[in-house]
Structures are given as C-alpha cells and as structure tokens.
mmCIF file of C-alpha atoms and ligand atoms in Angstrom:
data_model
loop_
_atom_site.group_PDB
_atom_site.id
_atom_site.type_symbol
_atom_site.label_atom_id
_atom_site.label_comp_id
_atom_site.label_asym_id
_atom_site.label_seq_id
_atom_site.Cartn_x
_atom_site.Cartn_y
_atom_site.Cartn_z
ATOM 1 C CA UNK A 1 151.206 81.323 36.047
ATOM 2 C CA UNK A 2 149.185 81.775 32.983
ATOM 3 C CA UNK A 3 146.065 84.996 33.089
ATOM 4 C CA UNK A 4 143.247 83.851 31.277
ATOM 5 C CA UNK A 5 140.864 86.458 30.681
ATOM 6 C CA UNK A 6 137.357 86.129 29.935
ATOM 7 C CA UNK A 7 135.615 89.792 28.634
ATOM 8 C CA UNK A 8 131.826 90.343 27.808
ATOM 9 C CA UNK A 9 130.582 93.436 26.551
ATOM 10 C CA UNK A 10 127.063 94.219 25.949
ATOM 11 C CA UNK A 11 126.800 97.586 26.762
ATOM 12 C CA UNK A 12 124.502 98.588 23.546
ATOM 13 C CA UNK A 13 123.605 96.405 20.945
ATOM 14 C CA UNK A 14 126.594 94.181 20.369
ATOM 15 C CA UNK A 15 126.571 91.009 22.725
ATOM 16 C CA UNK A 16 130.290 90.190 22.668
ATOM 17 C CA UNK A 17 132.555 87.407 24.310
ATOM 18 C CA UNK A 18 136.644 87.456 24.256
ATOM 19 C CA UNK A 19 139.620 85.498 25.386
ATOM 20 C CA UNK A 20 143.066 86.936 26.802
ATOM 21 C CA UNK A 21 145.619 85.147 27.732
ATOM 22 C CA UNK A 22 148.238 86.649 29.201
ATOM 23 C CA UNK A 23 147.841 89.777 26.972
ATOM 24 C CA UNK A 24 147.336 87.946 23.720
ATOM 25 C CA UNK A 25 143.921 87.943 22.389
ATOM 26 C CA UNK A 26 142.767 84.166 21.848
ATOM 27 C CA UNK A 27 139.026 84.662 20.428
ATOM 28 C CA UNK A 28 136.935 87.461 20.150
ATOM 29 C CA UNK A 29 133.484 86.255 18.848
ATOM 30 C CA UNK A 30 130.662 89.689 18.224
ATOM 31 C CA UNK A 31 126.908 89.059 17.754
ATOM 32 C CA UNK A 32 125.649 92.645 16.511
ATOM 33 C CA UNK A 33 121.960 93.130 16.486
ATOM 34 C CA UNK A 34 119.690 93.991 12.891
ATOM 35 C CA UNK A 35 116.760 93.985 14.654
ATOM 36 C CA UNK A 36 117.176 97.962 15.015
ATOM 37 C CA UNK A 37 118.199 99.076 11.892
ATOM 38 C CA UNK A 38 113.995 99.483 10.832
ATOM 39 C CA UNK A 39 113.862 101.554 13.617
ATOM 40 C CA UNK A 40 116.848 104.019 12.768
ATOM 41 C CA UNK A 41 118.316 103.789 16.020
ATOM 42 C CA UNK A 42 118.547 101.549 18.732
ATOM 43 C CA UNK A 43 115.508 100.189 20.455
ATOM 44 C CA UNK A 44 116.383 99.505 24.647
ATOM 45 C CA UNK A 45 114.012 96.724 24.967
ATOM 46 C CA UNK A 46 115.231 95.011 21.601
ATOM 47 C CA UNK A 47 118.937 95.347 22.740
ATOM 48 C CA UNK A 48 118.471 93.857 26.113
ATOM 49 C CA UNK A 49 116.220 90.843 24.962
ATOM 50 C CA UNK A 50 118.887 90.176 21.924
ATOM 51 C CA UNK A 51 121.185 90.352 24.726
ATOM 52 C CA UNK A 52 118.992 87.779 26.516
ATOM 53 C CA UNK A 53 119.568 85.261 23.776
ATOM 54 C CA UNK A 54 123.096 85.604 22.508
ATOM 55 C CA UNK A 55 125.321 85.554 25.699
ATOM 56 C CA UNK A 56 125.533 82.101 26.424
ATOM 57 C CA UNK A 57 126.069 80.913 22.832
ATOM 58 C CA UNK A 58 128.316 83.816 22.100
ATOM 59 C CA UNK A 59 130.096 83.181 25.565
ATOM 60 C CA UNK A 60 130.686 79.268 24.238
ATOM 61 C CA UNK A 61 131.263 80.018 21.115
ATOM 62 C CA UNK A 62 134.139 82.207 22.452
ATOM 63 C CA UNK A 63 135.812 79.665 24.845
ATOM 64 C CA UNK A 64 135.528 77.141 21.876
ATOM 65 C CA UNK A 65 137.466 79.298 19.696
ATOM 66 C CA UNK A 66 140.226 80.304 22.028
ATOM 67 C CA UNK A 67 140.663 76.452 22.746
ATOM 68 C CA UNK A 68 139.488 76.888 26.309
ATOM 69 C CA UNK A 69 137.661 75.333 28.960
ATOM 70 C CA UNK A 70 135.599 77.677 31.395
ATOM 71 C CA UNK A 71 137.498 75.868 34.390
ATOM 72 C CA UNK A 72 141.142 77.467 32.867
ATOM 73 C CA UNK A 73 139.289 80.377 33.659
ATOM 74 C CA UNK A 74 141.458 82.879 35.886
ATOM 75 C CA UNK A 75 138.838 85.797 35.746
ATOM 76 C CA UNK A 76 135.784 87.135 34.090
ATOM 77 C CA UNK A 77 135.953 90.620 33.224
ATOM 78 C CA UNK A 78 132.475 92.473 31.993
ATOM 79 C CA UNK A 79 131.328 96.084 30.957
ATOM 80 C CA UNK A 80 129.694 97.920 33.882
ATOM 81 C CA UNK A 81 128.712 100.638 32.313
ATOM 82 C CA UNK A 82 128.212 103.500 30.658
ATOM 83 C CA UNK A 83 125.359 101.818 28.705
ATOM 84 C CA UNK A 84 122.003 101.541 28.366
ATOM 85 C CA UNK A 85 121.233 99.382 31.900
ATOM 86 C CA UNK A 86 118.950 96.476 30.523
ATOM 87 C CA UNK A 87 121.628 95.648 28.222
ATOM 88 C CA UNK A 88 123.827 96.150 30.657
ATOM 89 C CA UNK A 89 122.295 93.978 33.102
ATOM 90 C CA UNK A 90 122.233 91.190 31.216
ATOM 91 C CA UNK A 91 126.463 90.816 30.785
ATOM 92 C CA UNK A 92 126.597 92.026 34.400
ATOM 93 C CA UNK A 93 124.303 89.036 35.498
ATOM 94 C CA UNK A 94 125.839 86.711 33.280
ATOM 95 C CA UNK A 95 129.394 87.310 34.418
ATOM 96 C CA UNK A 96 128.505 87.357 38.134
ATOM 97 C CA UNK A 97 127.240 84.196 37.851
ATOM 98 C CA UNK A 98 129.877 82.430 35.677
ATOM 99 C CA UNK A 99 132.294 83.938 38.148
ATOM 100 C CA UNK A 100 130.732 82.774 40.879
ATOM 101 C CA UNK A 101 129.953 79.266 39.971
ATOM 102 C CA UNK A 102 133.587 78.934 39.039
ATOM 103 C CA UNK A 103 134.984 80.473 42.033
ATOM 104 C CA UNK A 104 137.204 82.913 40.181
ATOM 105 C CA UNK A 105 137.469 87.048 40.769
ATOM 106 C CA UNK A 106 135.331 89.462 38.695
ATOM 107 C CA UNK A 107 136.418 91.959 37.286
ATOM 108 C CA UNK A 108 134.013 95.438 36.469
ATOM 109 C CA UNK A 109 135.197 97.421 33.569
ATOM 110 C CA UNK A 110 134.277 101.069 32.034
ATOM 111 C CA UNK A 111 133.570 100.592 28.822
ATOM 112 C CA UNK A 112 135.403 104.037 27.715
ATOM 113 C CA UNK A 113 138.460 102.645 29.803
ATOM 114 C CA UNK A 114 138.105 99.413 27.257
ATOM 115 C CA UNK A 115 138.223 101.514 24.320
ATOM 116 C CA UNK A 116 141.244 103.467 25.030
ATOM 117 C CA UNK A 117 143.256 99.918 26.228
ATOM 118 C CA UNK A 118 142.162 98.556 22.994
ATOM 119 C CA UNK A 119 145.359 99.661 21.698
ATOM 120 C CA UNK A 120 147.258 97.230 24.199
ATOM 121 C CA UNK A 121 145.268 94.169 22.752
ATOM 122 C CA UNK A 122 148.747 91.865 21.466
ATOM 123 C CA UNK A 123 147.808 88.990 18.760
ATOM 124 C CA UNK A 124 150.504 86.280 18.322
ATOM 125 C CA UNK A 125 152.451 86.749 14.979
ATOM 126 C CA UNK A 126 150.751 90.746 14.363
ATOM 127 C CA UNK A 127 152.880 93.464 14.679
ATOM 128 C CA UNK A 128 151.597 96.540 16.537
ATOM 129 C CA UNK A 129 152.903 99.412 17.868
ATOM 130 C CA UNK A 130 151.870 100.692 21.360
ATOM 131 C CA UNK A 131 151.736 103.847 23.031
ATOM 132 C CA UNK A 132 154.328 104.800 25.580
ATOM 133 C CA UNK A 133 152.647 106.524 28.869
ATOM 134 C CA UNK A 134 151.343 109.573 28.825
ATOM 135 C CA UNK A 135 149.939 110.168 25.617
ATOM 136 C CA UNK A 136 146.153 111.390 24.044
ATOM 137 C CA UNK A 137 143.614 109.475 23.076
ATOM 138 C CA UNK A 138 140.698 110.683 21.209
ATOM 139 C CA UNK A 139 137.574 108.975 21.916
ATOM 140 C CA UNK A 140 134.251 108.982 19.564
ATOM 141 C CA UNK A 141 131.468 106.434 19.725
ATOM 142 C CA UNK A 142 127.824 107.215 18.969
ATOM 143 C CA UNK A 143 127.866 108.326 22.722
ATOM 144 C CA UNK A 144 131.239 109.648 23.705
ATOM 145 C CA UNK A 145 133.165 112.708 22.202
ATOM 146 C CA UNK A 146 136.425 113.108 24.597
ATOM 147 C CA UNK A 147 140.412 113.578 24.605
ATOM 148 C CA UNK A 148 141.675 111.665 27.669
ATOM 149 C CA UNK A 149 144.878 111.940 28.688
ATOM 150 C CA UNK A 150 146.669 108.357 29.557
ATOM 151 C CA UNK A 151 149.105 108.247 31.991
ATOM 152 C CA UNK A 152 148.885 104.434 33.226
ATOM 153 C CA UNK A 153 146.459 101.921 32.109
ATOM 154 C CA UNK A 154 144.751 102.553 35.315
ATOM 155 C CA UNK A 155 145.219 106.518 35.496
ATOM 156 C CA UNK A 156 143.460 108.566 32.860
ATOM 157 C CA UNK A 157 141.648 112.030 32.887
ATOM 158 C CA UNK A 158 139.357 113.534 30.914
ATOM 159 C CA UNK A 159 140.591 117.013 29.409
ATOM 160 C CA UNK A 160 137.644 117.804 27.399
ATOM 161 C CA UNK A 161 134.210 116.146 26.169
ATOM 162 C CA UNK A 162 130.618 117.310 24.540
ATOM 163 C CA UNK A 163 128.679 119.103 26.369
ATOM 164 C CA UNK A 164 125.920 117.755 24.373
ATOM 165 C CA UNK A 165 125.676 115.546 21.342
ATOM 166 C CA UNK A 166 128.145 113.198 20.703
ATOM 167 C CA UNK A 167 130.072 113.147 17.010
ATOM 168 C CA UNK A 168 128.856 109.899 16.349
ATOM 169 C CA UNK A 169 125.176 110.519 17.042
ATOM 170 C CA UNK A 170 125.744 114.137 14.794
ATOM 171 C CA UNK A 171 126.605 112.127 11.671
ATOM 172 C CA UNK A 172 124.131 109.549 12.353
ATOM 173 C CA UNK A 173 121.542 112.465 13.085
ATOM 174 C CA UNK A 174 122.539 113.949 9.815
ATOM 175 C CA UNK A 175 121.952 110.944 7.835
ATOM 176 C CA UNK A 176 118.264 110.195 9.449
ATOM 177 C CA UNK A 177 117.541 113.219 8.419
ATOM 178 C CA UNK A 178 118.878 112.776 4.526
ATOM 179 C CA UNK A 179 117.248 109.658 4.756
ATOM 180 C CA UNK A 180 120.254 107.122 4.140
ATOM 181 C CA UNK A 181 119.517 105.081 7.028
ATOM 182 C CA UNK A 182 121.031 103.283 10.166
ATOM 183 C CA UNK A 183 123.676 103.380 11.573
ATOM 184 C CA UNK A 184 124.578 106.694 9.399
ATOM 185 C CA UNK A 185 128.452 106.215 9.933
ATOM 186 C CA UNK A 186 129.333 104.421 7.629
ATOM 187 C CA UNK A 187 127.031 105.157 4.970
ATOM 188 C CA UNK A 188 128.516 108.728 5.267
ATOM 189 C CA UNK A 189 131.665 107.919 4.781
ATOM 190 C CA UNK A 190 131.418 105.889 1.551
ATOM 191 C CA UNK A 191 129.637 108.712 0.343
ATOM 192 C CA UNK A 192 131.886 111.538 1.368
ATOM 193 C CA UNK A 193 134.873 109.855 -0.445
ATOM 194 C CA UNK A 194 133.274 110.641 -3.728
ATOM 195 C CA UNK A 195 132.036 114.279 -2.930
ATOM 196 C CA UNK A 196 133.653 117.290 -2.861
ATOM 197 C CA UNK A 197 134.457 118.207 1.362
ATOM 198 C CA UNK A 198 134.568 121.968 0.262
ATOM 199 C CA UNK A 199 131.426 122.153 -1.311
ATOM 200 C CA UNK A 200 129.191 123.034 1.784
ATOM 201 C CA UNK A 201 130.274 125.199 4.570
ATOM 202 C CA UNK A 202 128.422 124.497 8.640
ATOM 203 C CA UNK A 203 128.269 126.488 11.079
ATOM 204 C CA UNK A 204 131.259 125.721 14.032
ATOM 205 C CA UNK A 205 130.987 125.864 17.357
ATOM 206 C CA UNK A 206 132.844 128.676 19.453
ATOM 207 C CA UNK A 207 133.224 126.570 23.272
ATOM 208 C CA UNK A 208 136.254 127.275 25.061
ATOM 209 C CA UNK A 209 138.587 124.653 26.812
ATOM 210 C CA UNK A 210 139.117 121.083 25.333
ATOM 211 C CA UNK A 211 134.785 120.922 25.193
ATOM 212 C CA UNK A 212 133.413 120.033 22.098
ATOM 213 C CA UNK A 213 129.632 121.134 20.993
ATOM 214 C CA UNK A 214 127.791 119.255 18.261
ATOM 215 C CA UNK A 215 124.359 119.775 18.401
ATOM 216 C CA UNK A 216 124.784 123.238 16.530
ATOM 217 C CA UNK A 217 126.429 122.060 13.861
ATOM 218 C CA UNK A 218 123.454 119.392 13.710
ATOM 219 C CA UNK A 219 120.809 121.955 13.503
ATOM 220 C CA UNK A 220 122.978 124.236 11.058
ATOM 221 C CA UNK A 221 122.730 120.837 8.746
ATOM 222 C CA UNK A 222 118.622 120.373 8.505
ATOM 223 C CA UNK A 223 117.830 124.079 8.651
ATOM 224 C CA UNK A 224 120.404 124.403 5.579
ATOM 225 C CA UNK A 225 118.823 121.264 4.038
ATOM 226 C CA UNK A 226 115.238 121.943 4.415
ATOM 227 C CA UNK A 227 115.950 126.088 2.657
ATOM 228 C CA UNK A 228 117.782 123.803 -0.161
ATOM 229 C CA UNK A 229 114.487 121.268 -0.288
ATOM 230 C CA UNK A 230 112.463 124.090 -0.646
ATOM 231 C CA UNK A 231 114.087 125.155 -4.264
ATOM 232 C CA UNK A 232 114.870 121.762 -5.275
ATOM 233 C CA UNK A 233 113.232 118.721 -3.799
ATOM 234 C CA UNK A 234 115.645 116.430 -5.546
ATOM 235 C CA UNK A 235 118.465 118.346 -3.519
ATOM 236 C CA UNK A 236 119.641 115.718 -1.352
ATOM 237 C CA UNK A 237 119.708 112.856 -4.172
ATOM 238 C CA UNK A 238 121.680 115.230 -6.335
ATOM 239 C CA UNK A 239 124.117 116.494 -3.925
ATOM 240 C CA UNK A 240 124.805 113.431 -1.149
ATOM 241 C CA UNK A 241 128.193 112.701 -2.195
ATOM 242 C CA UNK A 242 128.868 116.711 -1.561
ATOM 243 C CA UNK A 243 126.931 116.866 1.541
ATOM 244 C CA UNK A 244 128.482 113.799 3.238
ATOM 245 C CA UNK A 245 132.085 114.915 2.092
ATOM 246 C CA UNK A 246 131.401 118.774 3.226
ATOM 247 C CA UNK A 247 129.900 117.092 6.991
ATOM 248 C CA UNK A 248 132.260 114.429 7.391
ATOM 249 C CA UNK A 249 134.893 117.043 7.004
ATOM 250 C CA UNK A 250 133.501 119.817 9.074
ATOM 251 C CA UNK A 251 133.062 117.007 12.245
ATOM 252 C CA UNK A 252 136.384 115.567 11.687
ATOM 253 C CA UNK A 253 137.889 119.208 12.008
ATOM 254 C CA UNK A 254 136.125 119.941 14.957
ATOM 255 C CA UNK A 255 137.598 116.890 16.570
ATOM 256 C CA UNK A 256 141.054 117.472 14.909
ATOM 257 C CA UNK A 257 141.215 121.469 16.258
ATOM 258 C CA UNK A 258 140.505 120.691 19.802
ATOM 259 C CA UNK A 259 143.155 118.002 19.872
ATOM 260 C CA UNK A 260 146.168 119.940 18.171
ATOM 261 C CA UNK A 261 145.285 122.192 21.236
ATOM 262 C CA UNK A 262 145.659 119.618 23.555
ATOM 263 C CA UNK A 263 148.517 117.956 22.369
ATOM 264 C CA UNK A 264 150.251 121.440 22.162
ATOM 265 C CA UNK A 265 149.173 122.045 26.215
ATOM 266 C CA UNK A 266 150.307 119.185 27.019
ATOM 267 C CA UNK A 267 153.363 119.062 25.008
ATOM 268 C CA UNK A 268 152.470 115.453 24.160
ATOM 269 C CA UNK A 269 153.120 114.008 20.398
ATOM 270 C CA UNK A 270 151.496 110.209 20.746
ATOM 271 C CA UNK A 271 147.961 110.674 19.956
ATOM 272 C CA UNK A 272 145.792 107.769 19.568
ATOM 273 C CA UNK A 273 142.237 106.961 18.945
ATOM 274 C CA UNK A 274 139.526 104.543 19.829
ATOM 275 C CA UNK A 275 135.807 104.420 19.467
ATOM 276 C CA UNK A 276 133.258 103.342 16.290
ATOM 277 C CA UNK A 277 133.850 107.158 14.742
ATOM 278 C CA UNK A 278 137.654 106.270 14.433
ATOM 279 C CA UNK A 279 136.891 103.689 11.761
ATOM 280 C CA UNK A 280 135.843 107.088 9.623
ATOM 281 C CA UNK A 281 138.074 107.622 6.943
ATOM 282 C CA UNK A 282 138.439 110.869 6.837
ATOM 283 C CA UNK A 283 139.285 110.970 10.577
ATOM 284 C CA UNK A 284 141.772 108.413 9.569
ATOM 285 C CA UNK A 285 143.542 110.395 6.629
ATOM 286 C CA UNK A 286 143.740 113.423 9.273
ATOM 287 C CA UNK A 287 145.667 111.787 12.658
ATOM 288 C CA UNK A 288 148.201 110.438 9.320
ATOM 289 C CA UNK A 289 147.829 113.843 8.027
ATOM 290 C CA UNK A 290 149.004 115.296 11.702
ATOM 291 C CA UNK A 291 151.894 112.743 12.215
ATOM 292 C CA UNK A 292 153.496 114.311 9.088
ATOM 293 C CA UNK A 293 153.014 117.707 9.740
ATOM 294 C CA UNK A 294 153.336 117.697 13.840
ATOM 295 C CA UNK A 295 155.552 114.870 14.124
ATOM 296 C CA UNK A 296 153.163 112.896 15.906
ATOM 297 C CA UNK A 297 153.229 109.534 16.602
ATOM 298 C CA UNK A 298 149.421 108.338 16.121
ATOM 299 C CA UNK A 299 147.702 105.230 17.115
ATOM 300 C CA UNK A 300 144.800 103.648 15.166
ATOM 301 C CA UNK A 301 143.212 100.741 16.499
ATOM 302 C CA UNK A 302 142.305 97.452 13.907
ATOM 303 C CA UNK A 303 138.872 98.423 12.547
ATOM 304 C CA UNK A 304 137.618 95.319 14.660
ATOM 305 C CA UNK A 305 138.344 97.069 17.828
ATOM 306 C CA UNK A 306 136.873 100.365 17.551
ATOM 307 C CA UNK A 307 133.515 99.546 17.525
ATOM 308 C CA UNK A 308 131.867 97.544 20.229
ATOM 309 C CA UNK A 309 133.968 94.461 20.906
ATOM 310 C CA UNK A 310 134.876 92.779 24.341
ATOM 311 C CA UNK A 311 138.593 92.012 23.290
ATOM 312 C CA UNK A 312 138.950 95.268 24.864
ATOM 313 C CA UNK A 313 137.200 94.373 27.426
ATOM 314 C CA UNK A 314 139.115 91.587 28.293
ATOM 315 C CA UNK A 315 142.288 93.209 27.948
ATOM 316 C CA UNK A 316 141.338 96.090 30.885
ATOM 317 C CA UNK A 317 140.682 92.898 32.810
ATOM 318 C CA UNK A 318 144.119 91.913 32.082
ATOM 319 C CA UNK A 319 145.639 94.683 33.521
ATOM 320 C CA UNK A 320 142.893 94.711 36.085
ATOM 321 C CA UNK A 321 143.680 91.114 36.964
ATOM 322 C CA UNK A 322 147.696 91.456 37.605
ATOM 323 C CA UNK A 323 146.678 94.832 40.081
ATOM 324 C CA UNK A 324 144.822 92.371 42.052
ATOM 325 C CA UNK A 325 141.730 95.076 41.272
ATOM 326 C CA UNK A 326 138.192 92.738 42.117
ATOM 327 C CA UNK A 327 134.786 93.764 41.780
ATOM 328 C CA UNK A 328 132.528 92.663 44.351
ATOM 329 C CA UNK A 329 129.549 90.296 43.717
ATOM 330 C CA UNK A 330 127.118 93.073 44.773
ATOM 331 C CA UNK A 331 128.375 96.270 42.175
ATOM 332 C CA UNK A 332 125.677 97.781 40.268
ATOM 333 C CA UNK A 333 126.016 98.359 36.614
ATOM 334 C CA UNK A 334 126.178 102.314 36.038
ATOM 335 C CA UNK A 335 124.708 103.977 33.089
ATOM 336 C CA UNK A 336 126.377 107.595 33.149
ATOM 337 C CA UNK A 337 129.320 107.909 31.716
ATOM 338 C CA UNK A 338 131.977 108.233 34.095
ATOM 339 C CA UNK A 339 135.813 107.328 33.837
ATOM 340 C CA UNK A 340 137.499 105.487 36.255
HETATM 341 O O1 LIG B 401 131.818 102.867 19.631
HETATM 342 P P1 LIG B 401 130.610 102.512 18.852
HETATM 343 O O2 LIG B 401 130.621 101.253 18.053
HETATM 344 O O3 LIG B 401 129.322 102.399 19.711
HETATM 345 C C1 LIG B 401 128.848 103.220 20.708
HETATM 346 O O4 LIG B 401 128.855 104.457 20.568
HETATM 347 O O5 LIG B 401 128.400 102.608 21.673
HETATM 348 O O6 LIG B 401 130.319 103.756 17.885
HETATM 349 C C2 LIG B 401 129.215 103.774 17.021
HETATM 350 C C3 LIG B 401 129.274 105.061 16.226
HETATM 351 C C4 LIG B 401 128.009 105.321 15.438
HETATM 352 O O7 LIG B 401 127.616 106.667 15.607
HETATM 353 C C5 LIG B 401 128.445 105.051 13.993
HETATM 354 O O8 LIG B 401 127.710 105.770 13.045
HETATM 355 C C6 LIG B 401 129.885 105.506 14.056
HETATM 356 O O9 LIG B 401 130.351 105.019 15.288
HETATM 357 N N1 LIG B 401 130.682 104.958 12.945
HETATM 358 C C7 LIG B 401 131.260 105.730 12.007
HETATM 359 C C8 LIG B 401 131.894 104.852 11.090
HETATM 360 N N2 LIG B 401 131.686 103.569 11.518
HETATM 361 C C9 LIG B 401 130.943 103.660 12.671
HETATM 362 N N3 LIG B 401 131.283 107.061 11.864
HETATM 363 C C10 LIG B 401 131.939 107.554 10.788
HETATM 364 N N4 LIG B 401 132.557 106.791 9.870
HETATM 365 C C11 LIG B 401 132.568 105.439 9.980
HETATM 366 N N5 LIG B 401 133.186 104.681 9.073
#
C-alpha cells in the first residue's frame, strides 16, 4: 500500500505545499513572502493575509507537480505550531478541511520536529546519508537556538536552548542595526567571507549547562558600533566585511562550544543540523571542521530544506502516518515552542 503524504507549512512567512510518497519527496513547491522585507522584519498581519492567498494555488501547484490527484491522497500533514498563530491558522484551516472533505487522517506536526526529520527526506536517484539513532542535532532558525538529542523519529529531547534571543534573530539584529537590511542572514554571510573573522573581538556569554545566551553578545555589537561611529561615521561602510566575518564567527563558536560539550556528555559522534542558520557558511566550514578533528560524522541538510519548507513537513507525517499517530479535527494550533 502506497503513503502519500501531503505537508503544508506556513508557520511564518513561507506558505509551502509538499508531496511524499512513501518516503520519497515528489514536489515541494515554496511561496516566500517580499512584502516584509521594507519593514525589516516580519509583519503578522502581512504573513497571515499572504498566507490567505497562496495556499490553495501553492497546494495545486504542488499536487500538479508530484503527478497527483488530491483523491490518491492517504494523509494531510500540516505545521501546528510554534509560529506566529494567524499564519498558523491559515495551514491549520486549510488542511482540516482538505482532510476532511477527502475523508483521510490529519496529521499535526511541530515544526522544530520537521526540521530535525528533514534529514530523512529520500529523493529518487540522490544519494544521502542518514543519521543512525541517537545522534545531535543542532537547531537554529530566526526563532530556535537548541541541541536535541534524537533517539527515534518520534523521541527527541531538548538538552539545551536560549534563554533569550535566538542566533538567527542576533545576526539579523546585528545587521538592522548596520543597516544591510532583511533578512540579515545571508547578507552577513557573503560579507563575512571577505573580512577578516579575527578582526573584532564580542563579548561571550558565561551560562552553564547546554543553554545558550545571545542577547549579550547583541548588545556588546551596537554599544561597540555606536563608540566606533562616534570617531568615524564612515565606520561601518569601511569595516563590514570585518565586522560580519568577526560576528559570524563569534555566533558560530558559541553554537559550536556548547555542542562539542554535548556530544562529549553524551558520548555521541553523529551531529547534524537543521534550521535557516545552518545554510551559514561559516557554520558549515565548522561541523566539516569538527568531523576531521572529532571524528564526527555530521549531517547537513540540502540548502532547500533548512529554511522554511513543508518537505519536512511532509516527511514527519510520513513517519507519523505508518505509527497510526492522527490529529483530531478539533486541535488548536500552538504558538510556543514546545517539542513533542
Ligand atoms: O528556519 P528559518 O528559515 O525560519 C525561522 O526561523 O522560522 O530561519 C531563518 C533564519 C533567519 O534569521 C536568517 O537570517 C537565517 O535563518 N539565515 C542565515 C543564513 N540564511 C538564513 N543565517 C546565517 N547565514 C545564512 N546563510
């Protein structure tokens, strides 16, 4: 009997549709949103009414692709949170309906649950390599900052996370505030692969445990920018390269620090990662760096499935689906972040 998965995802500002067929991705069609990049940031009320008007084109457009029709259907898996809840509400709605009018199970997935199974998504003809059980998994979104340990595709635990901003919002942060726009990410790292990583030196948080801090590092940044302004108003222009390399480096050892910890607590050598921060490239260079030096065996997910997608989705539905594990037509879509 064939699984045929159908994932949405529009926890934030990507509306999203996917195909999985019995664990090999079919389609995975992403409608991201400009609408908030004049804003610097994203804008609730924009996200949910984008939402609003992609889902069913981005839906068909995703069953067309995948060579589908919805009654082949065996499930519809959606994101249930965390998120921000009117964009949430508008996959939830859309999925409970679909499901219902096709009398198939649903299927509620955590999104942070989706990122860390993104590294089970299987394409026909591609090669990947797949963690055994248990192993690590850093995750780092614009909202998330966490190791999780993985011991089952429906068992994880969360060892350590921020206790307040998340490494993704602390680059993007640091960007506003150098004025290179949104979403700061990427902008950051183009830049930091032509400056100098040693040139600046931040302040590091002290937090015991697996925990990771951010926020300090964040202020350290614009109170050492705005003494530099004050000498040299061209400071920034002159010196971006240098200052992206120097903060890029200082987050991604942060991150790196708390996880050679936890993989040495653990005595655990696969380490993977998932989220829109692991497309950084200096994060990159440093889980390859690790594997040399600790013998670890890392996992880094195709760049189109660490940010926002719902191929991931789909695939926790997957794995959701053969456990017999149905949501209810009555659950809620949750905006804390939770893990479960
Ligand atoms: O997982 P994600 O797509 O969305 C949510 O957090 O919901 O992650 C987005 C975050 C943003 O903070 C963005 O700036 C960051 O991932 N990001 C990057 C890069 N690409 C995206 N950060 C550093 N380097 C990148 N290349």
């Amino acid at each position: 009997m064939n699984a045929i998965i159908l994932g949405i995802e529009s926890s934030c500002d990507d509306t999203s549709a996917a195909v999985i067929k019995n664990g090999y991705l079919l389609s995975n069609v992403i409608a991201s949103q400009a609408v908030h990049e004049a804003y610097g940031g994203v804008v609730p009320e924009l996200a949910s009414r984008a939402h609003q008007q992609n889902i069913v084109p981005v839906v068909h457009e995703a069953l067309r692709r995948a060579g589908v029709n919805k009654e082949d259907l065996s499930a519809v898996a959606f994101t249930r949170g965390p998120g921000l809840m009117g964009s949430l509400l508008v996959g939830v709605s859309f999925a409970k309906g679909f499901a219902r009018s096709l009398n198939i199970p649903l299927i509620d997935v955590n999104h942070l649950t989706g990122h860390v199974l993104a590294h089970f998504i299987k394409v026909e003809g591609e090669e990947n390599a797949q963690p055994d059980f248990p192993f690590l998994c850093l995750l780092v979104s614009g909202g998330n900052s966490q190791i999780i340990l993985v011991k089952a595709y429906n068992d994880m635990e969360i060892l350590g996370q921020t206790i307040d901003d998340a490494a993704g919002e602390a680059i993007d942060k640091c960007s506003k505030v150098m004025g290179l726009g949104y979403p700061g990410g990427p902008i950051i790292d183009k830049l930091a692969r032509k400056g100098n990583p040693k040139a600046f030196t931040f302040s590091k948080p002290h937090i015991p445990g697996l925990d990771y801090s951010f926020s300090g590092l964040k202020t350290s940044f614009l109170y050492s920018l705005r003494n530099w302004m004050k000498d040299d108003p061209q400071f920034i222009e002159r010196h971006k390269e240098d200052l992206a390399a120097s903060l890029e480096a200082t987050i991604v050892n942060i991150l790196m620090d708390k996880l050679r910890k936890a993989a040495k607590q653990y005595g655990i050598k696969q380490v993977a990662v998932a989220g829109g921060v692991s497309a950084n490239t200096g994060l990159r260079n440093a889980f390859y760096d690790h594997a040399q030096r600790f013998h670890w065996q890392v996992f880094i997910p195709k760049f189109s499935y660490t940010t926002d997608n719902a191929a991931m989705i789909a695939i926790t539905g997957y794995y959701k689906y053969l456990d017999k594990d149905f949501c209810p037509i009555d659950a809620p879509a949750y905006s804390r972040v939770t893990l479960k």
